XYZ file of N, CA and C in Angstrom:
753
model
N 96.093 -27.584 -43.614
C 95.149 -28.573 -44.115
C 95.733 -29.954 -43.904
N 94.855 -30.974 -43.907
C 95.322 -32.326 -43.684
C 96.147 -32.793 -44.854
N 97.123 -33.604 -44.562
C 98.006 -34.099 -45.612
C 97.262 -35.051 -46.524
N 97.515 -34.930 -47.824
C 96.864 -35.805 -48.791
C 97.772 -36.931 -49.255
N 99.000 -36.939 -48.775
C 99.940 -37.970 -49.202
C 99.723 -39.241 -48.416
N 99.616 -40.381 -49.087
C 99.423 -41.668 -48.434
C 100.314 -42.694 -49.095
N 100.780 -43.671 -48.317
C 101.605 -44.708 -48.916
C 100.766 -45.595 -49.814
N 101.430 -46.278 -50.759
C 100.711 -47.176 -51.652
C 100.245 -48.385 -50.862
N 98.918 -48.620 -50.810
C 98.421 -49.754 -50.020
C 98.652 -51.067 -50.741
N 98.695 -52.156 -49.971
C 98.745 -53.465 -50.582
C 97.419 -53.751 -51.278
N 97.454 -54.559 -52.288
C 96.270 -54.806 -53.111
C 95.195 -55.533 -52.326
N 93.931 -55.054 -52.459
C 92.810 -55.710 -51.811
C 92.551 -57.058 -52.475
N 92.245 -58.049 -51.677
C 92.028 -59.386 -52.221
C 90.590 -59.595 -52.678
N 89.629 -58.809 -52.166
C 88.233 -59.008 -52.521
C 87.491 -57.690 -52.416
N 86.466 -57.477 -53.257
C 85.714 -56.218 -53.199
C 84.848 -56.095 -51.964
N 84.576 -57.229 -51.286
C 83.713 -57.175 -50.114
C 84.522 -57.166 -48.825
N 85.736 -56.602 -48.876
C 86.575 -56.526 -47.677
C 85.890 -55.711 -46.603
N 86.086 -56.084 -45.345
C 85.472 -55.399 -44.223
C 86.433 -54.382 -43.638
N 85.852 -53.356 -43.005
C 86.649 -52.302 -42.399
C 86.902 -52.623 -40.931
N 88.148 -52.511 -40.535
C 88.513 -52.732 -39.141
C 89.338 -51.552 -38.663
N 88.976 -50.961 -37.548
C 89.705 -49.823 -37.007
C 90.524 -50.242 -35.803
N 91.801 -49.910 -35.806
C 92.665 -50.171 -34.655
C 92.529 -49.008 -33.690
N 91.638 -49.160 -32.733
C 91.323 -48.086 -31.809
C 92.560 -47.638 -31.042
N 92.698 -46.324 -30.906
C 93.806 -45.767 -30.161
C 94.997 -45.449 -31.033
N 94.985 -45.895 -32.285
C 96.072 -45.602 -33.198
C 95.581 -44.632 -34.274
N 96.509 -44.029 -34.989
C 96.165 -43.121 -36.077
C 96.296 -43.861 -37.403
N 95.714 -45.071 -37.424
C 95.830 -45.931 -38.597
C 94.465 -46.527 -38.913
N 94.105 -46.575 -40.202
C 92.891 -47.223 -40.653
C 93.288 -48.475 -41.425
N 92.755 -49.619 -41.028
C 93.102 -50.883 -41.669
C 91.892 -51.466 -42.388
N 92.122 -51.994 -43.579
C 91.093 -52.711 -44.325
C 91.445 -54.183 -44.296
N 90.521 -55.000 -43.811
C 90.792 -56.417 -43.596
C 89.808 -57.265 -44.397
N 90.309 -58.295 -45.089
C 89.463 -59.254 -45.793
C 88.950 -60.264 -44.772
N 87.639 -60.328 -44.609
C 87.056 -61.181 -43.574
C 87.315 -62.666 -43.841
N 87.619 -63.035 -45.090
C 87.834 -64.445 -45.401
C 89.250 -64.909 -45.081
N 90.135 -63.972 -44.818
C 91.515 -64.329 -44.535
C 91.766 -64.441 -43.045
N 92.990 -64.768 -42.653
C 93.335 -64.851 -41.226
C 93.246 -63.474 -40.579
N 92.950 -63.404 -39.280
C 92.772 -62.116 -38.613
C 94.020 -61.242 -38.596
N 95.177 -61.856 -38.802
C 96.418 -61.078 -38.776
C 96.767 -60.475 -40.129
N 96.010 -60.822 -41.174
C 96.317 -60.340 -42.518
C 95.604 -59.010 -42.775
N 96.372 -57.959 -43.050
C 95.833 -56.649 -43.376
C 95.933 -56.424 -44.878
N 94.774 -56.172 -45.525
C 94.763 -55.985 -46.969
C 95.340 -54.632 -47.359
N 95.036 -53.612 -46.565
C 95.559 -52.262 -46.835
C 95.585 -51.481 -45.536
N 96.485 -50.530 -45.458
C 96.621 -49.753 -44.224
C 97.108 -48.354 -44.570
N 96.411 -47.342 -44.000
C 96.773 -45.956 -44.271
C 96.811 -45.158 -42.975
N 97.734 -44.211 -42.884
C 97.767 -43.331 -41.705
C 96.608 -42.342 -41.756
N 96.101 -41.964 -40.584
C 95.016 -40.993 -40.479
C 95.577 -39.657 -40.026
N 95.120 -38.597 -40.648
C 95.524 -37.249 -40.258
C 94.287 -36.441 -39.956
N 94.123 -36.056 -38.687
C 92.969 -35.271 -38.274
C 93.280 -33.782 -38.227
N 94.476 -33.401 -38.630
C 94.850 -32.001 -38.536
C 94.050 -31.177 -39.526
N 93.760 -29.916 -39.151
C 93.013 -29.014 -40.017
C 93.382 -27.584 -39.718
N 93.040 -26.697 -40.615
C 93.307 -25.279 -40.415
C 92.512 -24.771 -39.222
N 93.149 -23.957 -38.361
C 92.495 -23.503 -37.130
C 91.258 -22.661 -37.416
N 91.300 -21.824 -38.436
C 90.141 -20.987 -38.747
C 88.962 -21.841 -39.216
N 89.242 -22.848 -40.005
C 88.180 -23.741 -40.459
C 87.603 -24.515 -39.283
N 88.452 -24.971 -38.389
C 87.996 -25.692 -37.207
C 87.051 -24.837 -36.379
N 87.372 -23.588 -36.188
C 86.552 -22.725 -35.346
C 85.208 -22.402 -35.991
N 85.148 -22.288 -37.306
C 83.930 -21.838 -37.956
C 83.001 -22.967 -38.367
N 83.487 -24.214 -38.417
C 82.668 -25.304 -38.941
C 82.021 -26.152 -37.856
N 82.180 -25.805 -36.603
C 81.613 -26.601 -35.533
C 80.344 -25.952 -34.985
N 79.172 -26.524 -35.256
C 77.936 -25.961 -34.727
C 77.658 -26.373 -33.292
N 78.511 -27.256 -32.743
C 78.233 -27.805 -31.416
C 79.312 -27.451 -30.408
N 79.996 -26.355 -30.630
C 81.005 -25.937 -29.667
C 82.228 -25.393 -30.353
N 82.820 -24.383 -29.773
C 83.961 -23.723 -30.384
C 85.257 -23.971 -29.616
N 85.284 -25.023 -28.803
C 86.487 -25.343 -28.037
C 87.546 -25.886 -28.983
N 88.635 -25.155 -29.121
C 89.688 -25.547 -30.059
C 90.743 -26.358 -29.314
N 90.912 -27.595 -29.718
C 91.918 -28.471 -29.138
C 92.917 -28.817 -30.230
N 94.182 -28.813 -29.891
C 95.200 -29.121 -30.882
C 94.945 -30.498 -31.495
N 94.729 -30.571 -32.818
C 94.422 -31.850 -33.447
C 95.601 -32.802 -33.526
N 96.773 -32.338 -33.131
C 97.960 -33.190 -33.211
C 97.803 -34.418 -32.335
N 97.090 -34.286 -31.205
C 96.941 -35.379 -30.256
C 95.693 -36.215 -30.490
N 94.964 -35.954 -31.568
C 93.717 -36.671 -31.820
C 93.975 -38.149 -32.095
N 93.051 -39.005 -31.625
C 93.132 -40.445 -31.841
C 91.795 -40.947 -32.381
N 91.852 -41.954 -33.230
C 90.649 -42.510 -33.834
C 89.796 -43.222 -32.793
N 88.478 -43.054 -32.913
C 87.552 -43.678 -31.968
C 86.512 -44.559 -32.642
N 86.137 -44.231 -33.877
C 85.059 -44.958 -34.551
C 85.198 -44.770 -36.052
N 84.670 -45.715 -36.826
C 84.688 -45.559 -38.285
C 83.492 -46.250 -38.902
N 83.157 -45.867 -40.119
C 82.058 -46.485 -40.844
C 82.354 -46.423 -42.332
N 81.679 -47.264 -43.092
C 81.847 -47.314 -44.541
C 80.528 -46.932 -45.195
N 80.593 -46.231 -46.310
C 79.378 -45.835 -47.018
C 78.651 -47.068 -47.541
N 77.325 -46.967 -47.777
C 76.570 -48.138 -48.249
C 77.104 -48.738 -49.533
N 77.671 -47.913 -50.416
C 78.211 -48.424 -51.671
C 79.693 -48.757 -51.577
N 80.279 -48.600 -50.401
C 81.684 -48.943 -50.200
C 82.673 -47.982 -50.794
N 82.239 -46.769 -51.162
C 83.131 -45.817 -51.827
C 84.061 -45.103 -50.857
N 83.612 -44.796 -49.642
C 84.426 -44.025 -48.716
C 84.324 -44.565 -47.303
N 85.268 -44.141 -46.489
C 85.288 -44.486 -45.065
C 85.396 -43.195 -44.265
N 84.535 -43.042 -43.280
C 84.581 -41.890 -42.375
C 85.113 -42.348 -41.024
N 86.092 -41.620 -40.501
C 86.707 -41.960 -39.222
C 86.602 -40.780 -38.279
N 86.245 -41.056 -37.021
C 86.057 -40.013 -36.008
C 87.231 -40.012 -35.040
N 87.432 -38.863 -34.362
C 88.522 -38.751 -33.392
C 87.987 -38.335 -32.034
N 88.831 -38.526 -31.014
C 88.456 -38.152 -29.649
C 88.538 -36.646 -29.408
N 88.883 -35.869 -30.426
C 88.910 -34.422 -30.315
C 87.810 -33.767 -31.154
N 86.890 -34.560 -31.688
C 85.744 -34.009 -32.398
C 85.891 -33.926 -33.904
N 86.970 -34.493 -34.474
C 87.194 -34.400 -35.911
C 86.594 -35.575 -36.659
N 86.314 -35.347 -37.937
C 85.928 -36.396 -38.869
C 86.832 -36.292 -40.091
N 87.374 -37.418 -40.528
C 88.150 -37.447 -41.763
C 87.533 -38.503 -42.674
N 87.335 -38.150 -43.942
C 86.730 -39.052 -44.924
C 87.796 -39.403 -45.965
N 87.990 -40.697 -46.184
C 88.986 -41.164 -47.140
C 88.355 -42.135 -48.128
N 88.986 -42.267 -49.280
C 88.562 -43.236 -50.284
C 88.876 -44.638 -49.781
N 87.915 -45.564 -49.896
C 88.125 -46.893 -49.321
C 89.163 -47.710 -50.075
N 89.203 -47.590 -51.384
C 90.075 -48.449 -52.164
C 91.524 -47.972 -52.184
N 91.717 -46.661 -52.255
C 93.082 -46.140 -52.394
C 93.546 -45.362 -51.171
N 92.646 -45.074 -50.234
C 93.034 -44.319 -49.046
C 93.246 -42.849 -49.294
N 92.808 -42.342 -50.446
C 92.995 -40.917 -50.750
C 92.116 -40.054 -49.860
N 92.695 -38.955 -49.419
C 91.986 -37.996 -48.568
C 90.861 -37.320 -49.348
N 89.656 -37.237 -48.752
C 88.530 -36.538 -49.369
C 88.215 -35.237 -48.636
N 88.001 -35.322 -47.345
C 87.712 -34.119 -46.572
C 87.967 -34.386 -45.100
N 88.188 -33.310 -44.346
C 88.363 -33.394 -42.906
C 87.740 -32.159 -42.288
N 86.994 -32.337 -41.203
C 86.324 -31.194 -40.588
C 86.077 -31.456 -39.111
N 85.814 -30.379 -38.393
C 85.508 -30.458 -36.961
C 83.994 -30.593 -36.806
N 83.529 -31.718 -36.292
C 82.101 -31.990 -36.182
C 81.527 -31.600 -34.829
N 82.306 -31.748 -33.749
C 81.810 -31.491 -32.394
C 82.887 -30.815 -31.554
N 82.435 -30.151 -30.506
C 83.353 -29.557 -29.555
C 83.913 -30.575 -28.592
N 83.258 -31.736 -28.490
C 83.728 -32.836 -27.641
C 84.135 -34.003 -28.525
N 84.697 -35.032 -27.917
C 85.129 -36.192 -28.676
C 83.968 -36.926 -29.320
N 84.167 -37.402 -30.527
C 83.139 -38.170 -31.229
C 83.267 -39.635 -30.825
N 82.193 -40.200 -30.275
C 82.219 -41.597 -29.836
C 81.659 -42.532 -30.891
N 80.935 -41.970 -31.862
C 80.285 -42.822 -32.852
C 80.076 -42.061 -34.147
N 80.436 -42.677 -35.274
C 80.104 -42.154 -36.594
C 79.496 -43.294 -37.393
N 78.336 -43.043 -38.017
C 77.627 -44.066 -38.775
C 77.189 -43.492 -40.117
N 77.233 -44.322 -41.149
C 76.794 -43.904 -42.469
C 75.275 -43.920 -42.524
N 74.684 -42.774 -42.890
C 73.229 -42.680 -43.011
C 72.769 -42.915 -44.443
N 73.597 -42.552 -45.405
C 73.306 -42.748 -46.821
C 74.618 -42.622 -47.595
N 74.550 -42.597 -48.918
C 75.768 -42.455 -49.725
C 76.443 -41.109 -49.494
N 75.680 -40.101 -49.079
C 76.214 -38.749 -48.952
C 76.027 -38.154 -47.563
N 75.631 -38.951 -46.580
C 75.355 -38.418 -45.246
C 75.917 -39.330 -44.163
N 76.377 -38.710 -43.082
C 76.833 -39.450 -41.910
C 76.158 -38.897 -40.664
N 76.063 -39.748 -39.644
C 75.478 -39.362 -38.364
C 76.553 -39.496 -37.305
N 76.809 -38.411 -36.556
C 77.855 -38.413 -35.538
C 77.266 -38.162 -34.158
N 77.851 -38.798 -33.149
C 77.427 -38.627 -31.759
C 78.659 -38.324 -30.922
N 78.559 -37.313 -30.055
C 79.681 -36.893 -29.221
C 79.466 -37.298 -27.769
N 80.548 -37.294 -27.012
C 80.499 -37.723 -25.612
C 79.709 -36.778 -24.722
N 79.459 -35.533 -25.181
C 78.708 -34.574 -24.373
C 77.201 -34.679 -24.576
N 76.726 -35.674 -25.319
C 75.288 -35.842 -25.529
C 74.744 -35.085 -26.724
N 75.601 -34.621 -27.604
C 75.163 -33.952 -28.826
C 75.342 -34.890 -30.016
N 74.608 -34.619 -31.093
C 74.700 -35.427 -32.305
C 74.375 -34.543 -33.497
N 74.722 -35.026 -34.687
C 74.446 -34.245 -35.889
C 74.378 -35.156 -37.100
N 73.520 -34.784 -38.035
C 73.445 -35.432 -39.340
C 74.149 -34.517 -40.336
N 75.186 -35.038 -41.006
C 76.023 -34.240 -41.895
C 75.826 -34.654 -43.345
N 75.798 -33.681 -44.239
C 75.788 -33.939 -45.675
C 77.187 -33.688 -46.209
N 77.756 -34.695 -46.890
C 79.153 -34.639 -47.309
C 79.357 -34.037 -48.687
N 78.281 -33.749 -49.417
C 78.440 -33.153 -50.740
C 78.882 -31.700 -50.616
N 79.558 -31.197 -51.645
C 80.069 -29.833 -51.597
C 81.496 -29.808 -51.093
N 82.096 -28.639 -51.146
C 83.491 -28.510 -50.725
C 83.654 -28.626 -49.217
N 82.640 -28.198 -48.465
C 82.680 -28.273 -47.006
C 81.439 -29.000 -46.506
N 81.586 -30.094 -45.748
C 80.420 -30.789 -45.187
C 79.585 -29.848 -44.313
N 78.267 -29.982 -44.403
C 77.378 -29.109 -43.648
C 76.429 -29.928 -42.779
N 76.132 -29.420 -41.566
C 75.184 -30.130 -40.704
C 73.748 -29.912 -41.185
N 73.037 -31.002 -41.423
C 71.629 -30.910 -41.817
C 70.756 -30.718 -40.587
N 71.117 -31.392 -39.514
C 70.349 -31.278 -38.268
C 71.264 -31.523 -37.080
N 71.065 -30.745 -36.030
C 71.854 -30.859 -34.799
C 70.937 -31.280 -33.658
N 71.361 -32.281 -32.890
C 70.610 -32.766 -31.738
C 71.370 -32.455 -30.460
N 70.631 -32.102 -29.428
C 71.232 -31.862 -28.108
C 70.409 -32.569 -27.037
N 71.075 -32.943 -25.954
C 70.362 -33.515 -24.825
C 70.182 -35.018 -24.872
N 71.051 -35.735 -25.573
C 70.971 -37.192 -25.566
C 71.368 -37.734 -24.187
N 70.816 -38.861 -23.772
C 71.149 -39.407 -22.444
C 72.594 -39.890 -22.397
N 73.384 -39.311 -21.504
C 74.794 -39.710 -21.390
C 75.181 -39.879 -19.928
N 74.433 -40.743 -19.240
C 74.656 -40.954 -17.815
C 75.924 -41.763 -17.558
N 76.356 -41.753 -16.314
C 77.500 -42.551 -15.907
C 78.769 -42.119 -16.599
N 79.405 -43.060 -17.272
C 80.675 -42.787 -17.945
C 80.488 -42.130 -19.303
N 79.262 -41.808 -19.681
C 79.006 -41.114 -20.935
C 78.600 -42.055 -22.055
N 78.286 -41.470 -23.208
C 77.836 -42.246 -24.354
C 78.968 -43.043 -24.981
N 78.598 -44.187 -25.533
C 79.510 -45.005 -26.317
C 78.815 -45.391 -27.619
N 79.588 -45.945 -28.524
C 79.022 -46.349 -29.812
C 77.909 -47.378 -29.642
N 78.025 -48.237 -28.638
C 77.021 -49.275 -28.412
C 75.679 -48.711 -27.975
N 75.646 -47.453 -27.546
C 74.387 -46.819 -27.123
C 73.597 -46.240 -28.284
N 74.128 -46.340 -29.494
C 73.505 -45.702 -30.661
C 73.109 -46.755 -31.691
N 71.878 -46.665 -32.172
C 71.398 -47.546 -33.225
C 70.640 -46.714 -34.251
N 70.979 -46.873 -35.535
C 70.294 -46.131 -36.590
C 69.853 -47.092 -37.690
N 68.763 -46.715 -38.378
C 68.273 -47.477 -39.518
C 67.715 -46.496 -40.542
N 68.141 -46.650 -41.783
C 67.635 -45.801 -42.857
C 66.404 -46.449 -43.477
N 65.327 -45.678 -43.565
C 64.073 -46.155 -44.153
C 63.741 -45.284 -45.368
N 63.363 -45.919 -46.459
C 63.087 -45.190 -47.695
C 61.609 -44.897 -47.912
N 60.705 -45.557 -47.199
C 59.270 -45.353 -47.374
C 58.630 -44.976 -46.044
N 57.606 -44.100 -46.054
C 57.079 -43.394 -47.233
C 58.006 -42.298 -47.757
N 58.870 -41.745 -46.904
C 59.874 -40.766 -47.309
C 61.208 -41.172 -46.709
N 62.314 -40.857 -47.387
C 63.634 -41.214 -46.842
C 63.849 -40.587 -45.463
N 64.149 -41.417 -44.490
C 64.344 -40.925 -43.125
C 65.321 -41.821 -42.388
N 65.976 -41.246 -41.398
C 66.914 -41.979 -40.549
C 66.283 -42.163 -39.179
N 66.004 -43.410 -38.817
C 65.455 -43.717 -37.504
C 66.614 -43.810 -36.510
N 66.579 -42.960 -35.502
C 67.677 -42.865 -34.532
C 67.191 -43.322 -33.161
N 67.947 -44.182 -32.530
C 67.688 -44.615 -31.162
C 68.974 -44.476 -30.359
N 68.902 -43.752 -29.255
C 70.030 -43.618 -28.326
C 69.526 -43.968 -26.942
N 70.077 -44.995 -26.332
C 69.648 -45.450 -25.016
C 70.854 -45.577 -24.104
N 70.725 -44.983 -22.911
C 71.807 -45.026 -21.933
C 71.207 -44.887 -20.544
N 71.639 -45.724 -19.612
C 71.089 -45.662 -18.264
C 69.640 -46.108 -18.253
N 68.750 -45.272 -17.727
C 67.321 -45.620 -17.653
C 66.472 -44.770 -18.589
N 67.130 -44.059 -19.536
C 66.384 -43.203 -20.450
C 66.833 -43.449 -21.895
N 65.986 -42.998 -22.823
C 66.281 -43.187 -24.241
C 65.678 -42.052 -25.052
N 66.211 -41.861 -26.240
C 65.694 -40.895 -27.212
C 65.460 -41.633 -28.515
N 64.288 -41.452 -29.106
C 63.955 -42.072 -30.377
C 63.296 -41.021 -31.266
N 63.821 -40.848 -32.468
C 63.277 -39.863 -33.392
C 63.679 -40.197 -34.814
N 63.050 -39.534 -35.782
C 63.342 -39.734 -37.197
C 63.835 -38.427 -37.798
N 64.919 -38.503 -38.578
C 65.479 -37.339 -39.251
C 65.342 -37.526 -40.761
N 64.926 -36.502 -41.490
C 64.787 -36.630 -42.943
C 66.145 -36.748 -43.627
N 66.209 -37.597 -44.629
C 67.427 -37.774 -45.406
C 67.302 -37.057 -46.750
N 68.436 -36.690 -47.316
C 68.442 -36.061 -48.627
C 68.139 -34.579 -48.614
N 68.120 -33.954 -47.436
C 67.831 -32.523 -47.339
C 69.116 -31.720 -47.520
N 69.020 -30.620 -48.243
C 70.163 -29.726 -48.404
C 70.031 -28.482 -47.543
N 68.804 -28.165 -47.130
C 68.558 -27.005 -46.267
C 68.637 -27.422 -44.808
N 69.485 -26.794 -43.999
C 69.607 -27.165 -42.585
C 68.291 -27.007 -41.833
N 68.047 -27.928 -40.907
C 66.877 -27.867 -40.042
C 67.237 -27.158 -38.743
N 66.222 -26.711 -38.015
C 66.456 -26.079 -36.720
C 67.009 -27.113 -35.730
N 67.905 -26.696 -34.828
C 68.415 -27.623 -33.814
C 67.284 -28.231 -33.000
N 67.475 -29.481 -32.577
C 66.458 -30.204 -31.824
C 66.967 -30.481 -30.421
N 66.200 -30.039 -29.417
C 66.468 -30.401 -28.026
C 65.700 -31.674 -27.731
N 66.410 -32.760 -27.542
C 65.784 -34.070 -27.424
C 65.001 -34.223 -26.124
N 63.879 -34.898 -26.225
C 63.068 -35.225 -25.059
C 63.391 -36.652 -24.648
N 64.067 -36.799 -23.514
C 64.479 -38.124 -23.057
C 63.317 -38.833 -22.362
N 63.054 -40.044 -22.804
C 61.931 -40.805 -22.274
C 62.395 -41.870 -21.297
N 61.581 -42.082 -20.265
C 61.849 -43.152 -19.314
C 61.246 -44.450 -19.823
N 61.864 -45.564 -19.496
C 61.289 -46.866 -19.816
C 60.192 -47.200 -18.806
N 59.222 -47.975 -19.248
C 58.144 -48.420 -18.359
C 58.106 -49.938 -18.330
N 57.577 -50.505 -17.238
C 57.483 -51.959 -17.120
C 56.194 -52.457 -17.784
N 55.897 -53.748 -17.622
C 54.730 -54.350 -18.273
C 53.422 -53.795 -17.726
N 53.484 -53.144 -16.563
C 52.294 -52.555 -15.969
C 52.147 -51.073 -16.295
N 53.071 -50.560 -17.109
C 52.996 -49.149 -17.485
C 53.610 -48.212 -16.475
N 54.317 -48.748 -15.477
C 54.944 -47.922 -14.450
C 56.373 -47.561 -14.874
N 56.747 -46.319 -14.627
C 58.093 -45.880 -14.987
C 59.148 -46.622 -14.176
N 60.235 -46.986 -14.875
C 61.344 -47.669 -14.217
C 62.340 -46.614 -13.753
N 62.549 -46.462 -12.451
C 63.429 -45.400 -11.949
C 64.898 -45.727 -12.135
N 65.713 -44.705 -11.971
C 67.161 -44.892 -12.031
C 67.605 -45.873 -10.946
N 68.547 -46.719 -11.293
C 69.016 -47.737 -10.359
C 68.371 -49.084 -10.587
N 67.196 -49.099 -11.242
C 66.517 -50.350 -11.531
C 66.755 -50.813 -12.968
N 67.349 -49.942 -13.777
C 67.655 -50.289 -15.155
C 68.859 -49.476 -15.617
N 69.839 -50.161 -16.172
C 71.035 -49.474 -16.671
C 71.395 -50.044 -18.038
N 70.952 -49.359 -19.102
C 71.175 -49.821 -20.466
C 72.603 -49.504 -20.887
N 73.321 -50.519 -21.359
C 74.691 -50.355 -21.832
C 74.794 -50.401 -23.352
N 73.802 -51.024 -24.013
C 73.830 -51.149 -25.470
C 72.394 -51.297 -25.973
N 72.195 -50.949 -27.234
C 70.849 -51.070 -27.804
C 70.935 -51.392 -29.287
N 69.871 -51.999 -29.794
C 69.761 -52.302 -31.219
C 68.290 -52.309 -31.582
N 67.926 -51.547 -32.593
C 66.530 -51.492 -33.026
C 66.295 -52.468 -34.168
N 65.157 -53.151 -34.137
C 64.745 -54.083 -35.177
C 63.471 -53.542 -35.800
N 63.586 -52.666 -36.807
C 62.413 -51.975 -37.344
C 61.385 -52.910 -37.961
N 61.826 -54.039 -38.548
C 60.877 -54.953 -39.174
C 59.936 -55.570 -38.135
N 60.455 -55.795 -36.933
C 59.634 -56.366 -35.859
C 59.125 -55.310 -34.877
N 59.571 -54.062 -35.107
C 59.125 -52.947 -34.269
C 59.440 -53.179 -32.793
N 60.625 -53.696 -32.541
C 61.074 -53.898 -31.166
C 62.500 -53.392 -31.038
N 62.935 -53.228 -29.799
C 64.279 -52.764 -29.483
C 64.907 -53.745 -28.508
N 66.158 -54.109 -28.760
C 66.901 -54.958 -27.835
C 67.786 -54.080 -26.970
N 67.724 -54.287 -25.661
C 68.485 -53.488 -24.706
C 69.451 -54.392 -23.942
N 70.729 -54.142 -24.097
C 71.724 -54.865 -23.315
C 71.981 -54.111 -22.019
N 71.747 -54.760 -20.901
C 71.781 -54.073 -19.602
C 72.992 -54.487 -18.767
N 73.252 -53.675 -17.764
C 74.431 -53.859 -16.917
C 74.391 -55.182 -16.168
N 73.182 -55.704 -15.892
C 73.074 -56.948 -15.129
C 73.305 -58.185 -15.998
N 73.687 -57.991 -17.275
C 73.973 -59.120 -18.147
C 72.774 -59.627 -18.915
N 71.611 -59.034 -18.749
C 70.416 -59.477 -19.429
C 70.140 -58.615 -20.656
N 69.489 -59.234 -21.648
C 69.008 -58.520 -22.820
C 67.504 -58.410 -22.725
N 67.009 -57.208 -22.688
C 65.576 -56.979 -22.551
C 64.992 -56.508 -23.894
N 63.740 -56.864 -24.127
C 63.046 -56.502 -25.348
C 62.023 -55.421 -25.020
N 62.088 -54.319 -25.762
C 61.148 -53.214 -25.562
C 60.395 -52.962 -26.854
N 59.122 -52.622 -26.727
C 58.307 -52.348 -27.909
C 58.205 -50.850 -28.117
């Protein structure tokens, strides 16, 4: 099991401290945004190690067992209430720690491939995306985190998915739901996942949609290469950062 021992962190200077991840290292740093960029408020080592039997049985998206000793952090997020931080690894692991004290909460294998993005969906749920085009919505309550919904077939053209290709927004009306947008290359996936569910949903094979121009004609590969996206639900538009340096607006 992952080690629960952590060094005593330096005292946080403000309750609204921001989370900063030192990519490529096994360290999670908490930084006060009002201070100088070199000042670290707290710092804890990350341990992605887990029991091999648990690793094999808890992954709904692949059973490829890779030694967690070599895992490196790739992405992190903070819960909406600031209680915990979830950190992802390039070997498919997720580790959840207490934000204020760095205490270990849980660690599990989320994907058979490396996790490129982890985002907080609610106080008790996270959304993870892997480099192989799979994703999952996880519920963190209980002794073992469980996948509420598994997605397959996300667009991962070229060098594969990155965190910038994923945009999520939690909506509470008319029913709690997570609006998910994944755009890469010339295709995108957009769908809504219910929040607050304890019963797992059936896996979803995503239908990748092509973008169309102002005349309604499909934009073929080579004419559009999306590198980043951001959804603006209040305006019902999507911003697409493209390889040619332009930002395009899609409805």
